[in-house]
Short mmCIF file of N, CA and C in Angstrom, two decimals:
data_model
loop_
_atom_site.label_atom_id
_atom_site.label_comp_id
_atom_site.label_asym_id
_atom_site.label_seq_id
_atom_site.Cartn_x
_atom_site.Cartn_y
_atom_site.Cartn_z
N MET T 1 193.37 61.11 69.82
CA MET T 1 193.94 60.47 68.67
C MET T 1 193.65 58.97 68.79
N PHE T 2 193.27 58.35 67.66
CA PHE T 2 192.99 56.92 67.71
C PHE T 2 193.33 56.27 66.38
N ASN T 3 193.52 54.96 66.41
CA ASN T 3 193.81 54.15 65.23
C ASN T 3 192.76 53.06 65.12
N TYR T 4 192.48 52.65 63.89
CA TYR T 4 191.59 51.51 63.67
C TYR T 4 192.43 50.30 63.31
N ASN T 5 192.14 49.14 63.90
CA ASN T 5 192.83 47.93 63.48
C ASN T 5 191.94 47.18 62.48
N ARG T 6 192.35 46.02 62.02
CA ARG T 6 191.62 45.28 60.98
C ARG T 6 190.22 44.88 61.43
N ALA T 7 190.02 44.68 62.70
CA ALA T 7 188.71 44.25 63.19
C ALA T 7 187.83 45.45 63.52
N ASN T 8 188.20 46.64 63.04
CA ASN T 8 187.47 47.87 63.27
C ASN T 8 187.31 48.21 64.75
N ARG T 9 188.26 47.84 65.53
CA ARG T 9 188.28 48.23 66.94
C ARG T 9 189.06 49.53 67.07
N VAL T 10 188.65 50.31 67.98
CA VAL T 10 189.31 51.59 68.20
C VAL T 10 190.36 51.42 69.27
N HIS T 11 191.58 51.87 68.98
CA HIS T 11 192.66 51.86 69.96
C HIS T 11 193.06 53.31 70.21
N PHE T 12 193.07 53.70 71.43
CA PHE T 12 193.46 55.06 71.76
C PHE T 12 194.95 55.13 72.01
N CYS T 13 195.57 56.15 71.43
CA CYS T 13 197.00 56.36 71.61
C CYS T 13 197.18 57.61 72.46
N PHE T 14 197.72 57.48 73.63
CA PHE T 14 197.92 58.61 74.50
C PHE T 14 199.38 59.04 74.47
N THR T 15 199.59 60.32 74.34
CA THR T 15 200.95 60.83 74.45
C THR T 15 201.26 61.00 75.92
N SER T 16 202.50 61.09 76.24
CA SER T 16 202.93 61.23 77.62
C SER T 16 202.41 62.54 78.21
N LEU T 17 201.74 62.45 79.32
CA LEU T 17 201.28 63.64 80.02
C LEU T 17 202.36 64.02 81.02
N GLU T 18 203.01 65.13 80.77
CA GLU T 18 204.18 65.49 81.56
C GLU T 18 204.09 66.94 82.00
N THR T 19 204.40 67.18 83.27
CA THR T 19 204.47 68.55 83.75
C THR T 19 205.79 69.17 83.31
N PRO T 20 205.87 70.49 83.27
CA PRO T 20 207.12 71.12 82.84
C PRO T 20 208.23 70.93 83.87
N SER T 21 209.46 71.00 83.40
CA SER T 21 210.59 71.06 84.32
C SER T 21 210.67 72.49 84.85
N LYS T 22 211.61 72.73 85.76
CA LYS T 22 211.68 74.05 86.38
C LYS T 22 212.17 75.11 85.37
N PRO T 23 211.75 76.36 85.57
CA PRO T 23 212.27 77.44 84.73
C PRO T 23 213.79 77.50 84.86
N ARG T 24 214.46 77.80 83.76
CA ARG T 24 215.93 77.81 83.75
C ARG T 24 216.47 79.22 83.93
N SER T 25 217.66 79.29 84.50
CA SER T 25 218.43 80.54 84.62
C SER T 25 217.64 81.68 85.24
N ALA T 26 216.89 81.39 86.27
CA ALA T 26 216.14 82.44 86.96
C ALA T 26 217.13 83.38 87.66
N SER T 27 216.89 84.69 87.52
CA SER T 27 217.81 85.65 88.13
C SER T 27 217.12 86.99 88.38
N VAL T 28 217.81 87.81 89.14
CA VAL T 28 217.36 89.18 89.41
C VAL T 28 217.98 90.07 88.35
N TYR T 29 217.15 90.68 87.54
CA TYR T 29 217.62 91.56 86.47
C TYR T 29 217.90 92.97 87.00
N PHE T 30 217.08 93.39 87.99
CA PHE T 30 217.20 94.73 88.56
C PHE T 30 216.64 94.69 89.97
N VAL T 31 217.25 95.47 90.87
CA VAL T 31 216.71 95.62 92.22
C VAL T 31 217.07 97.00 92.76
N ASN T 32 216.13 97.63 93.47
CA ASN T 32 216.42 98.88 94.17
C ASN T 32 215.76 98.82 95.55
N GLU T 33 215.41 99.97 96.12
CA GLU T 33 214.86 100.01 97.49
C GLU T 33 213.49 99.36 97.61
N SER T 34 212.68 99.42 96.55
CA SER T 34 211.30 98.98 96.69
C SER T 34 210.78 98.12 95.54
N SER T 35 211.62 97.80 94.58
CA SER T 35 211.15 96.98 93.47
C SER T 35 212.28 96.14 92.89
N THR T 36 211.87 95.14 92.12
CA THR T 36 212.83 94.27 91.45
C THR T 36 212.20 93.71 90.19
N ILE T 37 213.04 93.28 89.28
CA ILE T 37 212.59 92.60 88.06
C ILE T 37 213.27 91.24 88.02
N LEU T 38 212.45 90.19 87.90
CA LEU T 38 212.96 88.83 87.79
C LEU T 38 212.82 88.36 86.35
N THR T 39 213.79 87.58 85.90
CA THR T 39 213.72 86.98 84.56
C THR T 39 214.09 85.51 84.65
N TRP T 40 213.64 84.74 83.67
CA TRP T 40 213.99 83.33 83.59
C TRP T 40 213.78 82.86 82.16
N LEU T 41 214.27 81.65 81.88
CA LEU T 41 214.11 81.05 80.57
C LEU T 41 213.07 79.94 80.62
N VAL T 42 212.48 79.65 79.49
CA VAL T 42 211.48 78.58 79.37
C VAL T 42 212.10 77.26 79.84
N PRO T 43 211.31 76.42 80.51
CA PRO T 43 211.84 75.12 80.97
C PRO T 43 212.34 74.26 79.81
N GLU T 44 213.29 73.41 80.12
CA GLU T 44 213.81 72.48 79.10
C GLU T 44 212.70 71.55 78.63
N ILE T 45 211.88 71.07 79.55
CA ILE T 45 210.74 70.23 79.21
C ILE T 45 209.48 71.03 79.48
N THR T 46 208.68 71.26 78.45
CA THR T 46 207.46 72.04 78.62
C THR T 46 206.22 71.17 78.73
N GLY T 47 206.29 69.96 78.25
CA GLY T 47 205.12 69.09 78.28
C GLY T 47 204.18 69.39 77.13
N THR T 48 203.72 70.62 77.02
CA THR T 48 202.88 71.08 75.93
C THR T 48 203.55 72.31 75.34
N PRO T 49 204.14 72.23 74.16
CA PRO T 49 205.03 73.27 73.65
C PRO T 49 204.57 74.72 73.78
N ASN T 50 203.37 75.05 73.38
CA ASN T 50 202.96 76.46 73.41
C ASN T 50 202.00 76.78 74.54
N ASN T 51 201.97 75.97 75.55
CA ASN T 51 200.99 76.18 76.61
C ASN T 51 201.62 76.07 77.99
N VAL T 52 202.64 76.86 78.25
CA VAL T 52 203.28 76.91 79.56
C VAL T 52 203.02 78.29 80.14
N TRP T 53 202.66 78.33 81.42
CA TRP T 53 202.52 79.59 82.12
C TRP T 53 203.22 79.49 83.46
N TYR T 54 203.30 80.62 84.16
CA TYR T 54 204.11 80.67 85.37
C TYR T 54 203.33 81.33 86.50
N ASP T 55 203.56 80.83 87.70
CA ASP T 55 203.10 81.47 88.92
C ASP T 55 204.35 81.92 89.67
N VAL T 56 204.31 83.14 90.19
CA VAL T 56 205.43 83.68 90.97
C VAL T 56 204.89 84.05 92.34
N ASN T 57 205.57 83.59 93.38
CA ASN T 57 205.16 83.90 94.74
C ASN T 57 206.41 84.33 95.50
N CYS T 58 206.44 85.58 95.95
CA CYS T 58 207.59 86.11 96.68
C CYS T 58 207.19 86.39 98.12
N ARG T 59 208.05 85.96 99.01
CA ARG T 59 207.82 86.15 100.44
C ARG T 59 209.12 86.52 101.12
N LEU T 60 208.99 86.91 102.36
CA LEU T 60 210.19 87.11 103.16
C LEU T 60 210.95 85.80 103.18
N SER T 61 212.25 85.84 103.07
CA SER T 61 213.05 84.62 102.92
C SER T 61 212.79 83.58 104.00
N CYS T 62 212.52 84.00 105.21
CA CYS T 62 212.34 83.03 106.29
C CYS T 62 211.10 82.17 106.11
N GLU T 63 210.15 82.59 105.30
CA GLU T 63 208.94 81.80 105.12
C GLU T 63 209.19 80.57 104.27
N TYR T 64 210.25 80.55 103.48
CA TYR T 64 210.58 79.39 102.67
C TYR T 64 211.74 78.58 103.25
N VAL T 65 212.47 79.15 104.20
CA VAL T 65 213.65 78.49 104.75
C VAL T 65 213.32 77.93 106.12
N ARG T 66 213.51 76.63 106.29
CA ARG T 66 213.24 76.01 107.59
C ARG T 66 214.26 76.44 108.62
N GLY T 67 213.81 76.66 109.83
CA GLY T 67 214.71 76.99 110.92
C GLY T 67 215.12 78.45 110.97
N CYS T 68 214.51 79.28 110.15
CA CYS T 68 214.86 80.70 110.14
C CYS T 68 214.22 81.39 111.35
N GLU T 69 214.97 82.26 111.96
CA GLU T 69 214.45 83.01 113.10
C GLU T 69 213.57 84.16 112.58
N LYS T 70 212.39 84.28 113.12
CA LYS T 70 211.46 85.32 112.68
C LYS T 70 212.06 86.73 112.83
N GLU T 71 212.85 86.95 113.88
CA GLU T 71 213.42 88.28 114.10
C GLU T 71 214.34 88.70 112.96
N THR T 72 215.08 87.76 112.41
CA THR T 72 216.00 88.11 111.33
C THR T 72 215.28 88.37 110.02
N CYS T 73 214.01 88.00 109.95
CA CYS T 73 213.25 88.18 108.71
C CYS T 73 212.32 89.39 108.77
N LYS T 74 212.36 90.13 109.86
CA LYS T 74 211.47 91.29 110.03
C LYS T 74 210.03 90.88 109.78
N SER T 75 209.53 89.98 110.59
CA SER T 75 208.22 89.37 110.38
C SER T 75 207.06 90.36 110.42
N ASP T 76 207.29 91.60 110.86
CA ASP T 76 206.22 92.58 110.90
C ASP T 76 205.93 93.18 109.52
N ILE T 77 206.77 92.90 108.54
CA ILE T 77 206.59 93.44 107.20
C ILE T 77 205.75 92.48 106.38
N ASN T 78 204.72 93.00 105.72
CA ASN T 78 203.90 92.17 104.85
C ASN T 78 204.65 91.98 103.54
N GLY T 79 205.27 90.83 103.36
CA GLY T 79 206.16 90.65 102.23
C GLY T 79 205.72 89.66 101.18
N GLN T 80 204.43 89.43 101.01
CA GLN T 80 204.02 88.47 100.00
C GLN T 80 203.57 89.20 98.73
N VAL T 81 204.13 88.78 97.60
CA VAL T 81 203.76 89.32 96.30
C VAL T 81 203.53 88.13 95.37
N THR T 82 202.45 88.17 94.62
CA THR T 82 202.09 87.03 93.80
C THR T 82 201.72 87.43 92.38
N GLY T 83 202.09 86.59 91.43
CA GLY T 83 201.64 86.72 90.04
C GLY T 83 201.22 85.34 89.58
N GLU T 84 200.04 85.22 89.00
CA GLU T 84 199.55 83.91 88.58
C GLU T 84 199.19 83.91 87.10
N GLY T 85 199.43 82.78 86.45
CA GLY T 85 199.05 82.62 85.06
C GLY T 85 199.84 83.48 84.09
N LEU T 86 201.08 83.80 84.44
CA LEU T 86 201.90 84.67 83.60
C LEU T 86 202.32 83.96 82.32
N LYS T 87 202.20 84.64 81.20
CA LYS T 87 202.59 84.07 79.91
C LYS T 87 203.98 84.55 79.49
N THR T 88 204.62 85.38 80.30
CA THR T 88 205.94 85.90 79.98
C THR T 88 206.98 85.37 80.96
N THR T 89 208.25 85.57 80.64
CA THR T 89 209.34 85.10 81.50
C THR T 89 210.03 86.28 82.18
N ILE T 90 209.25 87.30 82.49
CA ILE T 90 209.75 88.46 83.23
C ILE T 90 208.64 88.91 84.16
N PHE T 91 209.01 89.31 85.38
CA PHE T 91 208.02 89.71 86.38
C PHE T 91 208.58 90.86 87.20
N THR T 92 207.80 91.91 87.36
CA THR T 92 208.20 93.07 88.15
C THR T 92 207.45 93.06 89.47
N LEU T 93 208.21 93.22 90.56
CA LEU T 93 207.63 93.31 91.89
C LEU T 93 207.83 94.73 92.38
N ALA T 94 206.80 95.30 92.97
CA ALA T 94 206.88 96.67 93.50
C ALA T 94 206.38 96.68 94.94
N ASN T 95 206.56 97.81 95.59
CA ASN T 95 206.12 98.02 96.97
C ASN T 95 206.81 97.07 97.96
N LEU T 96 208.06 96.75 97.70
CA LEU T 96 208.84 95.94 98.63
C LEU T 96 209.45 96.83 99.69
N ALA T 97 209.80 96.26 100.81
CA ALA T 97 210.44 97.00 101.89
C ALA T 97 211.96 97.05 101.67
N SER T 98 212.58 98.15 102.07
CA SER T 98 214.03 98.31 101.93
C SER T 98 214.77 97.40 102.90
N PHE T 99 215.98 96.99 102.50
CA PHE T 99 216.87 96.18 103.33
C PHE T 99 216.24 94.87 103.80
N VAL T 100 215.47 94.21 102.94
CA VAL T 100 214.79 92.97 103.32
C VAL T 100 215.16 91.87 102.33
N ASN T 101 215.35 90.66 102.86
CA ASN T 101 215.62 89.49 102.03
C ASN T 101 214.30 88.85 101.60
N TYR T 102 214.16 88.63 100.31
CA TYR T 102 212.98 87.97 99.75
C TYR T 102 213.42 86.71 99.01
N THR T 103 212.56 85.71 99.02
CA THR T 103 212.75 84.53 98.20
C THR T 103 211.52 84.41 97.30
N CYS T 104 211.77 84.26 96.00
CA CYS T 104 210.69 84.16 95.04
C CYS T 104 210.66 82.76 94.45
N LYS T 105 209.50 82.17 94.51
CA LYS T 105 209.29 80.83 93.97
C LYS T 105 208.61 80.98 92.61
N ILE T 106 209.27 80.47 91.56
CA ILE T 106 208.73 80.54 90.21
C ILE T 106 208.34 79.12 89.81
N THR T 107 207.06 78.93 89.49
CA THR T 107 206.55 77.61 89.15
C THR T 107 206.08 77.59 87.71
N ALA T 108 206.59 76.66 86.92
CA ALA T 108 206.13 76.46 85.55
C ALA T 108 204.95 75.49 85.58
N LYS T 109 203.91 75.80 84.82
CA LYS T 109 202.72 74.96 84.80
C LYS T 109 202.26 74.76 83.36
N ASN T 110 201.54 73.67 83.16
CA ASN T 110 200.89 73.43 81.87
C ASN T 110 199.53 72.80 82.13
N ARG T 111 198.88 72.33 81.08
CA ARG T 111 197.50 71.85 81.21
C ARG T 111 197.37 70.58 82.05
N VAL T 112 198.45 69.86 82.31
CA VAL T 112 198.36 68.65 83.12
C VAL T 112 198.88 68.83 84.55
N SER T 113 199.30 70.02 84.90
CA SER T 113 199.86 70.25 86.24
C SER T 113 198.87 69.93 87.35
N LYS T 114 197.61 70.34 87.20
CA LYS T 114 196.61 70.05 88.23
C LYS T 114 196.34 68.56 88.35
N ILE T 115 196.29 67.87 87.21
CA ILE T 115 196.05 66.43 87.22
C ILE T 115 197.20 65.71 87.92
N ALA T 116 198.42 66.10 87.59
CA ALA T 116 199.60 65.47 88.21
C ALA T 116 199.63 65.74 89.71
N ALA T 117 199.29 66.96 90.11
CA ALA T 117 199.27 67.30 91.54
C ALA T 117 198.21 66.48 92.27
N ALA T 118 197.06 66.27 91.64
CA ALA T 118 196.00 65.49 92.27
C ALA T 118 196.42 64.03 92.43
N LYS T 119 197.12 63.49 91.45
CA LYS T 119 197.56 62.09 91.53
C LYS T 119 198.61 61.89 92.62
N THR T 120 199.47 62.88 92.82
CA THR T 120 200.51 62.75 93.84
C THR T 120 200.08 63.36 95.17
N GLN T 121 198.89 63.92 95.21
CA GLN T 121 198.35 64.59 96.39
C GLN T 121 199.27 65.69 96.89
N ALA T 122 199.84 66.42 95.95
CA ALA T 122 200.71 67.56 96.28
C ALA T 122 200.16 68.78 95.58
N SER T 123 200.47 69.95 96.11
CA SER T 123 199.96 71.18 95.49
C SER T 123 200.69 71.49 94.19
N GLU T 124 201.93 71.08 94.08
CA GLU T 124 202.70 71.28 92.86
C GLU T 124 203.92 70.39 92.90
N SER T 125 204.48 70.17 91.75
CA SER T 125 205.65 69.31 91.66
C SER T 125 206.91 70.15 91.87
N GLU T 126 207.77 69.72 92.78
CA GLU T 126 209.04 70.44 92.98
C GLU T 126 209.89 70.40 91.72
N ARG T 127 209.60 69.47 90.85
CA ARG T 127 210.30 69.36 89.58
C ARG T 127 210.08 70.61 88.73
N SER T 128 208.97 71.32 88.94
CA SER T 128 208.58 72.47 88.14
C SER T 128 208.89 73.81 88.81
N VAL T 129 209.63 73.78 89.92
CA VAL T 129 209.83 74.98 90.73
C VAL T 129 211.30 75.38 90.79
N THR T 130 211.55 76.68 90.73
CA THR T 130 212.89 77.20 90.98
C THR T 130 212.75 78.40 91.92
N TYR T 131 213.82 78.72 92.62
CA TYR T 131 213.79 79.81 93.60
C TYR T 131 214.85 80.86 93.26
N VAL T 132 214.52 82.11 93.55
CA VAL T 132 215.45 83.23 93.41
C VAL T 132 215.41 84.00 94.72
N THR T 133 216.57 84.32 95.25
CA THR T 133 216.62 85.15 96.46
C THR T 133 217.19 86.52 96.11
N LEU T 134 216.75 87.53 96.84
CA LEU T 134 217.23 88.88 96.60
C LEU T 134 217.15 89.68 97.88
N THR T 135 217.91 90.75 97.94
CA THR T 135 217.86 91.70 99.04
C THR T 135 217.63 93.08 98.45
N THR T 136 216.58 93.73 98.92
CA THR T 136 216.34 95.08 98.44
C THR T 136 217.37 96.04 99.02
N LYS T 137 217.62 97.09 98.28
CA LYS T 137 218.58 98.10 98.71
C LYS T 137 217.86 99.14 99.54
N GLY T 138 218.59 100.14 100.01
CA GLY T 138 217.98 101.19 100.79
C GLY T 138 218.69 102.53 100.56
N THR T 139 217.98 103.59 100.89
CA THR T 139 218.55 104.91 100.72
C THR T 139 219.06 105.49 102.02
N GLY T 140 218.60 104.94 103.13
CA GLY T 140 219.02 105.47 104.42
C GLY T 140 219.81 104.43 105.20
N LYS T 141 219.95 104.67 106.50
CA LYS T 141 220.64 103.74 107.37
C LYS T 141 219.73 102.61 107.79
N LEU T 142 220.28 101.44 107.89
CA LEU T 142 219.56 100.30 108.41
C LEU T 142 219.62 100.39 109.93
N ILE T 143 218.47 100.41 110.55
CA ILE T 143 218.40 100.54 112.01
C ILE T 143 218.21 99.21 112.66
#
């Protein structure tokens, strides 16, 4: 977008380039022994109204929590589940292990997220991230 002044010079008008705020009201909609459904609301600040997408990364809770003992997180279980470029505010995770704590990181992104991350030399802005924790259920005894 540009404007012309009286001397026929071009002036560029830039709108604020802003990354989205974090997804709101993230929660576990459903959970059983091996799957869960996560839901959330669109961020309060989207930066670009119709161009927000989400990345979801779920891991064993100890991988996101500092000082967690590996034994309490059952580190032998492969617990990473990822969804990238999601255009919806609902995500289903399957093939989870029973009786395990997971933490899911939901990141809102828009067209300027990569530019902002490069300027701050960070992989993503914590301003755009929210976390949900859950524990899967089980049908048998926990050993």
